[in-house]
Amino acid sequence: MRPTTAAVVLCGLAAANALAVRKCCKPGMGLGDKAECVALPPGSAPFEAPPVVRAPGVLASPAPPITILYGRPQCPPGMLPLLYSNRTDRDGPIYLVEDGSLLLHKQNESFDSSVYCLDRFDGLVDPFICMEVADQSEIAMSVYPVGMIVSLPFLLATFFVYGLVPELRNFQGITVMSHVFTLFIAYLFLAVLQLGTIVLSTIVCISFGEPF
């Protein structure tokens, strides 16, 4: 499923066969240190789109007209927005392809126009791209709380055994009951917290996020 867009503003009338380029922030604004939209200082260079190519290493000639859209893409599930810097030789330059996709030259990797936007960051035009999240971290975040939930019934059973058997209700047994009960409460809260991390983080982002 292709992601929807949080906010889009069309700049002027779209020319025929124009290449739509998405600018992350409104006119006169760029990306700050935390990738938020901030006002550019007076005298800042205007926003300019990267060169357009037909294929890697082949510039489009003549270059197509460009229409500016405003607004960041809404990343689909499993993807996170990351600021990609093209300011080093290792990263290499970025290009636009005639179909609107973004090409990272050194990595020979392209991104659909629905998952990126461009804007000025620290004096250069950099892309803000929805990147896939590593599967290993998602698996780990799911396995750990499941393991704790599986252990909860056994901890609870141990607590009741020590509480119901008279021979075990001595000082040592009460100590074991206290330890098991503490583990039960701790595992329960940790499991709920880890399983709800994704939902909670989404709610927090929506609650404290600022409009672009």
PDB file of C-alpha atoms in Angstrom:
ATOM      1  CA  MET A   1       0.000   0.000   0.000  1.00  0.00           C
ATOM      2  CA  ARG A   2       1.391   3.369  -0.985  1.00  0.00           C
ATOM      3  CA  PRO A   3       1.574   5.936   1.804  1.00  0.00           C
ATOM      4  CA  THR A   4      -0.608   8.976   1.909  1.00  0.00           C
ATOM      5  CA  THR A   5       0.706  12.482   2.292  1.00  0.00           C
ATOM      6  CA  ALA A   6       0.405  14.490   5.497  1.00  0.00           C
ATOM      7  CA  ALA A   7       0.075  17.851   3.752  1.00  0.00           C
ATOM      8  CA  VAL A   8       0.469  18.855   0.122  1.00  0.00           C
ATOM      9  CA  VAL A   9       0.327  22.347  -1.338  1.00  0.00           C
ATOM     10  CA  LEU A  10       0.671  22.861  -5.073  1.00  0.00           C
ATOM     11  CA  CYS A  11       2.866  25.755  -6.077  1.00  0.00           C
ATOM     12  CA  GLY A  12       1.320  27.430  -9.080  1.00  0.00           C
ATOM     13  CA  LEU A  13      -0.219  25.621 -12.018  1.00  0.00           C
ATOM     14  CA  ALA A  14       1.371  22.305 -12.982  1.00  0.00           C
ATOM     15  CA  ALA A  15       2.841  22.458 -16.452  1.00  0.00           C
ATOM     16  CA  ALA A  16       2.232  19.624 -18.881  1.00  0.00           C
ATOM     17  CA  ASN A  17       4.624  16.713 -18.237  1.00  0.00           C
ATOM     18  CA  ALA A  18       6.068  18.617 -15.258  1.00  0.00           C
ATOM     19  CA  LEU A  19       8.150  16.727 -12.717  1.00  0.00           C
ATOM     20  CA  ALA A  20       6.594  17.050  -9.248  1.00  0.00           C
ATOM     21  CA  VAL A  21       9.206  17.600  -6.522  1.00  0.00           C
ATOM     22  CA  ARG A  22       8.149  17.480  -2.892  1.00  0.00           C
ATOM     23  CA  LYS A  23       9.671  20.125  -0.577  1.00  0.00           C
ATOM     24  CA  CYS A  24       9.483  19.042   3.088  1.00  0.00           C
ATOM     25  CA  CYS A  25       8.767  22.482   4.556  1.00  0.00           C
ATOM     26  CA  LYS A  26       6.847  25.567   3.532  1.00  0.00           C
ATOM     27  CA  PRO A  27       8.486  28.392   1.527  1.00  0.00           C
ATOM     28  CA  GLY A  28      11.166  30.209   3.505  1.00  0.00           C
ATOM     29  CA  MET A  29      11.736  27.228   5.789  1.00  0.00           C
ATOM     30  CA  GLY A  30      14.217  24.364   5.902  1.00  0.00           C
ATOM     31  CA  LEU A  31      15.182  21.412   8.083  1.00  0.00           C
ATOM     32  CA  GLY A  32      16.724  21.980  11.517  1.00  0.00           C
ATOM     33  CA  ASP A  33      19.068  19.805  13.561  1.00  0.00           C
ATOM     34  CA  LYS A  34      16.187  17.567  14.658  1.00  0.00           C
ATOM     35  CA  ALA A  35      14.741  17.397  11.133  1.00  0.00           C
ATOM     36  CA  GLU A  36      11.982  19.822  12.136  1.00  0.00           C
ATOM     37  CA  CYS A  37      10.932  22.711   9.905  1.00  0.00           C
ATOM     38  CA  VAL A  38      12.611  25.993  10.904  1.00  0.00           C
ATOM     39  CA  ALA A  39      12.754  29.456   9.347  1.00  0.00           C
ATOM     40  CA  LEU A  40      15.813  29.971   7.154  1.00  0.00           C
ATOM     41  CA  PRO A  41      18.090  32.905   8.000  1.00  0.00           C
ATOM     42  CA  PRO A  42      17.878  35.997   5.768  1.00  0.00           C
ATOM     43  CA  GLY A  43      19.942  35.710   2.604  1.00  0.00           C
ATOM     44  CA  SER A  44      19.743  31.913   2.438  1.00  0.00           C
ATOM     45  CA  ALA A  45      19.984  30.377  -1.008  1.00  0.00           C
ATOM     46  CA  PRO A  46      16.607  29.441  -2.510  1.00  0.00           C
ATOM     47  CA  PHE A  47      15.471  25.835  -2.733  1.00  0.00           C
ATOM     48  CA  GLU A  48      16.758  24.108  -5.852  1.00  0.00           C
ATOM     49  CA  ALA A  49      15.900  20.596  -6.961  1.00  0.00           C
ATOM     50  CA  PRO A  50      18.752  18.161  -7.749  1.00  0.00           C
ATOM     51  CA  PRO A  51      19.688  17.461 -11.389  1.00  0.00           C
ATOM     52  CA  VAL A  52      17.263  15.314 -13.386  1.00  0.00           C
ATOM     53  CA  VAL A  53      18.558  12.178 -15.123  1.00  0.00           C
ATOM     54  CA  ARG A  54      17.078   9.730 -17.602  1.00  0.00           C
ATOM     55  CA  ALA A  55      19.241   6.929 -16.222  1.00  0.00           C
ATOM     56  CA  PRO A  56      22.253   6.746 -13.872  1.00  0.00           C
ATOM     57  CA  GLY A  57      24.934   8.981 -15.373  1.00  0.00           C
ATOM     58  CA  VAL A  58      22.691  10.311 -18.188  1.00  0.00           C
ATOM     59  CA  LEU A  59      21.291  13.816 -17.638  1.00  0.00           C
ATOM     60  CA  ALA A  60      17.825  14.558 -19.012  1.00  0.00           C
ATOM     61  CA  SER A  61      18.027  16.937 -21.962  1.00  0.00           C
ATOM     62  CA  PRO A  62      16.123  19.121 -22.097  1.00  0.00           C
ATOM     63  CA  ALA A  63      15.387  19.116 -18.366  1.00  0.00           C
ATOM     64  CA  PRO A  64      11.642  18.805 -17.669  1.00  0.00           C
ATOM     65  CA  PRO A  65       9.757  21.647 -15.958  1.00  0.00           C
ATOM     66  CA  ILE A  66       9.450  21.214 -12.203  1.00  0.00           C
ATOM     67  CA  THR A  67       6.379  21.726 -10.019  1.00  0.00           C
ATOM     68  CA  ILE A  68       6.961  22.154  -6.270  1.00  0.00           C
ATOM     69  CA  LEU A  69       4.741  20.325  -3.759  1.00  0.00           C
ATOM     70  CA  TYR A  70       4.919  21.049  -0.033  1.00  0.00           C
ATOM     71  CA  GLY A  71       4.616  18.445   2.716  1.00  0.00           C
ATOM     72  CA  ARG A  72       6.351  15.356   4.018  1.00  0.00           C
ATOM     73  CA  PRO A  73       5.330  11.814   3.109  1.00  0.00           C
ATOM     74  CA  GLN A  74       3.501   9.737   5.690  1.00  0.00           C
ATOM     75  CA  CYS A  75       5.734   6.702   6.184  1.00  0.00           C
ATOM     76  CA  PRO A  76       3.913   3.341   5.970  1.00  0.00           C
ATOM     77  CA  PRO A  77       4.138   0.756   8.786  1.00  0.00           C
ATOM     78  CA  GLY A  78       7.607  -0.750   9.111  1.00  0.00           C
ATOM     79  CA  MET A  79       9.350   2.392   7.852  1.00  0.00           C
ATOM     80  CA  LEU A  80      10.865   5.380   9.643  1.00  0.00           C
ATOM     81  CA  PRO A  81      11.759   8.837   8.247  1.00  0.00           C
ATOM     82  CA  LEU A  82      15.522   9.439   8.117  1.00  0.00           C
ATOM     83  CA  LEU A  83      17.528  12.428   6.915  1.00  0.00           C
ATOM     84  CA  TYR A  84      20.068  11.344   4.285  1.00  0.00           C
ATOM     85  CA  SER A  85      23.128  13.585   3.918  1.00  0.00           C
ATOM     86  CA  ASN A  86      24.726  13.860   0.496  1.00  0.00           C
ATOM     87  CA  ARG A  87      27.551  16.140   1.618  1.00  0.00           C
ATOM     88  CA  THR A  88      30.435  13.616   1.563  1.00  0.00           C
ATOM     89  CA  ASP A  89      32.242  11.843  -1.231  1.00  0.00           C
ATOM     90  CA  ARG A  90      31.331   8.520   0.363  1.00  0.00           C
ATOM     91  CA  ASP A  91      27.618   9.218   0.058  1.00  0.00           C
ATOM     92  CA  GLY A  92      27.818  10.842  -3.343  1.00  0.00           C
ATOM     93  CA  PRO A  93      25.306  13.182  -5.012  1.00  0.00           C
ATOM     94  CA  ILE A  94      21.573  12.666  -5.373  1.00  0.00           C
ATOM     95  CA  TYR A  95      19.532  12.906  -8.564  1.00  0.00           C
ATOM     96  CA  LEU A  96      15.913  13.015  -9.642  1.00  0.00           C
ATOM     97  CA  VAL A  97      14.713  10.554 -12.259  1.00  0.00           C
ATOM     98  CA  GLU A  98      12.180  11.621 -14.877  1.00  0.00           C
ATOM     99  CA  ASP A  99       9.494   9.452 -13.251  1.00  0.00           C
ATOM    100  CA  GLY A 100       9.845  11.455 -10.004  1.00  0.00           C
ATOM    101  CA  SER A 101      11.863   8.900  -8.054  1.00  0.00           C
ATOM    102  CA  LEU A 102      15.017   9.816  -6.139  1.00  0.00           C
ATOM    103  CA  LEU A 103      18.359   8.225  -7.061  1.00  0.00           C
ATOM    104  CA  LEU A 104      21.213   7.844  -4.565  1.00  0.00           C
ATOM    105  CA  HIS A 105      24.129   7.714  -6.977  1.00  0.00           C
ATOM    106  CA  LYS A 106      26.815   5.913  -4.947  1.00  0.00           C
ATOM    107  CA  GLN A 107      24.410   3.313  -3.551  1.00  0.00           C
ATOM    108  CA  ASN A 108      22.663   2.931  -6.923  1.00  0.00           C
ATOM    109  CA  GLU A 109      19.390   2.902  -4.979  1.00  0.00           C
ATOM    110  CA  SER A 110      16.178   4.676  -5.913  1.00  0.00           C
ATOM    111  CA  PHE A 111      13.102   5.701  -3.902  1.00  0.00           C
ATOM    112  CA  ASP A 112       9.576   6.284  -5.137  1.00  0.00           C
ATOM    113  CA  SER A 113       8.302   9.864  -5.035  1.00  0.00           C
ATOM    114  CA  SER A 114       5.755   8.884  -2.365  1.00  0.00           C
ATOM    115  CA  VAL A 115       8.408   8.087   0.297  1.00  0.00           C
ATOM    116  CA  TYR A 116      10.716  11.116   0.251  1.00  0.00           C
ATOM    117  CA  CYS A 117      10.872  14.891   0.287  1.00  0.00           C
ATOM    118  CA  LEU A 118      13.701  17.399  -0.209  1.00  0.00           C
ATOM    119  CA  ASP A 119      14.738  20.522   1.641  1.00  0.00           C
ATOM    120  CA  ARG A 120      17.677  22.615   2.772  1.00  0.00           C
ATOM    121  CA  PHE A 121      19.679  21.303   5.722  1.00  0.00           C
ATOM    122  CA  ASP A 122      22.896  22.987   6.863  1.00  0.00           C
ATOM    123  CA  GLY A 123      23.213  24.855   3.565  1.00  0.00           C
ATOM    124  CA  LEU A 124      22.604  21.922   1.211  1.00  0.00           C
ATOM    125  CA  VAL A 125      19.514  20.245  -0.230  1.00  0.00           C
ATOM    126  CA  ASP A 126      19.139  16.830   1.413  1.00  0.00           C
ATOM    127  CA  PRO A 127      16.422  14.176   1.126  1.00  0.00           C
ATOM    128  CA  PHE A 128      14.170  13.068   3.972  1.00  0.00           C
ATOM    129  CA  ILE A 129      13.440   9.399   3.171  1.00  0.00           C
ATOM    130  CA  CYS A 130      11.170   6.721   4.632  1.00  0.00           C
ATOM    131  CA  MET A 131      13.547   3.818   5.329  1.00  0.00           C
ATOM    132  CA  GLU A 132      12.652   0.237   6.231  1.00  0.00           C
ATOM    133  CA  VAL A 133      13.216  -0.771   9.858  1.00  0.00           C
ATOM    134  CA  ALA A 134      15.487  -3.745  10.486  1.00  0.00           C
ATOM    135  CA  ASP A 135      13.435  -6.893  11.049  1.00  0.00           C
ATOM    136  CA  GLN A 136      15.758  -8.168  13.816  1.00  0.00           C
ATOM    137  CA  SER A 137      14.834  -5.356  16.193  1.00  0.00           C
ATOM    138  CA  GLU A 138      11.117  -5.924  15.633  1.00  0.00           C
ATOM    139  CA  ILE A 139      11.490  -9.664  16.301  1.00  0.00           C
ATOM    140  CA  ALA A 140      13.483  -9.036  19.469  1.00  0.00           C
ATOM    141  CA  MET A 141      10.925  -6.522  20.741  1.00  0.00           C
ATOM    142  CA  SER A 142       8.224  -9.183  20.261  1.00  0.00           C
ATOM    143  CA  VAL A 143      10.096 -12.252  21.575  1.00  0.00           C
ATOM    144  CA  TYR A 144      11.218 -10.773  24.908  1.00  0.00           C
ATOM    145  CA  PRO A 145       7.769  -9.753  26.191  1.00  0.00           C
ATOM    146  CA  VAL A 146       6.241 -13.029  24.968  1.00  0.00           C
ATOM    147  CA  GLY A 147       8.843 -14.948  26.980  1.00  0.00           C
ATOM    148  CA  MET A 148       7.997 -12.933  30.071  1.00  0.00           C
ATOM    149  CA  ILE A 149       4.267 -13.503  29.575  1.00  0.00           C
ATOM    150  CA  VAL A 150       4.833 -17.276  29.265  1.00  0.00           C
ATOM    151  CA  SER A 151       6.671 -17.268  32.611  1.00  0.00           C
ATOM    152  CA  LEU A 152       3.857 -15.448  34.445  1.00  0.00           C
ATOM    153  CA  PRO A 153       1.600 -18.502  35.063  1.00  0.00           C
ATOM    154  CA  PHE A 154       4.537 -20.479  36.496  1.00  0.00           C
ATOM    155  CA  LEU A 155       5.465 -17.645  38.832  1.00  0.00           C
ATOM    156  CA  LEU A 156       1.853 -17.372  39.936  1.00  0.00           C
ATOM    157  CA  ALA A 157       1.632 -21.149  40.481  1.00  0.00           C
ATOM    158  CA  THR A 158       4.797 -21.078  42.597  1.00  0.00           C
ATOM    159  CA  PHE A 159       3.343 -18.267  44.701  1.00  0.00           C
ATOM    160  CA  PHE A 160       0.113 -20.196  45.412  1.00  0.00           C
ATOM    161  CA  VAL A 161       1.925 -23.473  46.146  1.00  0.00           C
ATOM    162  CA  TYR A 162       4.036 -21.801  48.814  1.00  0.00           C
ATOM    163  CA  GLY A 163       0.988 -19.994  50.149  1.00  0.00           C
ATOM    164  CA  LEU A 164      -1.329 -23.039  50.331  1.00  0.00           C
ATOM    165  CA  VAL A 165       1.034 -25.750  51.602  1.00  0.00           C
ATOM    166  CA  PRO A 166       1.440 -25.318  55.393  1.00  0.00           C
ATOM    167  CA  GLU A 167       4.883 -26.963  55.436  1.00  0.00           C
ATOM    168  CA  LEU A 168       6.199 -24.287  53.064  1.00  0.00           C
ATOM    169  CA  ARG A 169       4.818 -21.297  54.958  1.00  0.00           C
ATOM    170  CA  ASN A 170       7.982 -20.750  56.968  1.00  0.00           C
ATOM    171  CA  PHE A 171      10.434 -17.861  56.860  1.00  0.00           C
ATOM    172  CA  GLN A 172      12.187 -19.239  53.770  1.00  0.00           C
ATOM    173  CA  GLY A 173       8.872 -19.883  52.029  1.00  0.00           C
ATOM    174  CA  ILE A 174       7.631 -16.351  52.722  1.00  0.00           C
ATOM    175  CA  THR A 175      10.892 -15.007  51.288  1.00  0.00           C
ATOM    176  CA  VAL A 176      10.378 -17.087  48.132  1.00  0.00           C
ATOM    177  CA  MET A 177       6.772 -15.861  47.860  1.00  0.00           C
ATOM    178  CA  SER A 178       7.884 -12.237  48.130  1.00  0.00           C
ATOM    179  CA  HIS A 179      10.572 -12.762  45.482  1.00  0.00           C
ATOM    180  CA  VAL A 180       8.196 -14.579  43.099  1.00  0.00           C
ATOM    181  CA  PHE A 181       5.451 -11.972  43.540  1.00  0.00           C
ATOM    182  CA  THR A 182       7.922  -9.157  42.814  1.00  0.00           C
ATOM    183  CA  LEU A 183       9.099 -10.938  39.649  1.00  0.00           C
ATOM    184  CA  PHE A 184       5.481 -11.475  38.573  1.00  0.00           C
ATOM    185  CA  ILE A 185       4.646  -7.769  38.868  1.00  0.00           C
ATOM    186  CA  ALA A 186       7.912  -6.701  37.193  1.00  0.00           C
ATOM    187  CA  TYR A 187       7.514  -9.114  34.247  1.00  0.00           C
ATOM    188  CA  LEU A 188       3.887  -8.110  33.800  1.00  0.00           C
ATOM    189  CA  PHE A 189       4.680  -4.395  33.590  1.00  0.00           C
ATOM    190  CA  LEU A 190       7.733  -4.951  31.352  1.00  0.00           C
ATOM    191  CA  ALA A 191       5.758  -7.133  28.936  1.00  0.00           C
ATOM    192  CA  VAL A 192       2.902  -4.632  28.694  1.00  0.00           C
ATOM    193  CA  LEU A 193       5.361  -1.762  28.254  1.00  0.00           C
ATOM    194  CA  GLN A 194       7.372  -3.450  25.485  1.00  0.00           C
ATOM    195  CA  LEU A 195       4.338  -4.709  23.588  1.00  0.00           C
ATOM    196  CA  GLY A 196       2.829  -1.220  23.724  1.00  0.00           C
ATOM    197  CA  THR A 197       6.001   0.637  22.735  1.00  0.00           C
ATOM    198  CA  ILE A 198       5.037   1.049  19.085  1.00  0.00           C
ATOM    199  CA  VAL A 199       1.510   2.247  19.890  1.00  0.00           C
ATOM    200  CA  LEU A 200       2.711   4.578  22.641  1.00  0.00           C
ATOM    201  CA  SER A 201       5.448   6.086  20.471  1.00  0.00           C
ATOM    202  CA  THR A 202       2.935   6.755  17.705  1.00  0.00           C
ATOM    203  CA  ILE A 203       0.546   8.470  20.139  1.00  0.00           C
ATOM    204  CA  VAL A 204       3.367  10.588  21.591  1.00  0.00           C
ATOM    205  CA  CYS A 205       4.534  11.635  18.124  1.00  0.00           C
ATOM    206  CA  ILE A 206       1.024  12.663  17.144  1.00  0.00           C
ATOM    207  CA  SER A 207       0.446  14.480  20.453  1.00  0.00           C
ATOM    208  CA  PHE A 208       3.673  16.483  20.462  1.00  0.00           C
ATOM    209  CA  GLY A 209       4.323  16.738  16.724  1.00  0.00           C
ATOM    210  CA  GLU A 210       4.288  20.148  15.111  1.00  0.00           C
ATOM    211  CA  PRO A 211       2.609  20.877  11.762  1.00  0.00           C
ATOM    212  CA  PHE A 212       4.968  21.123   8.815  1.00  0.00           C
TER     213      PHE A 212
END
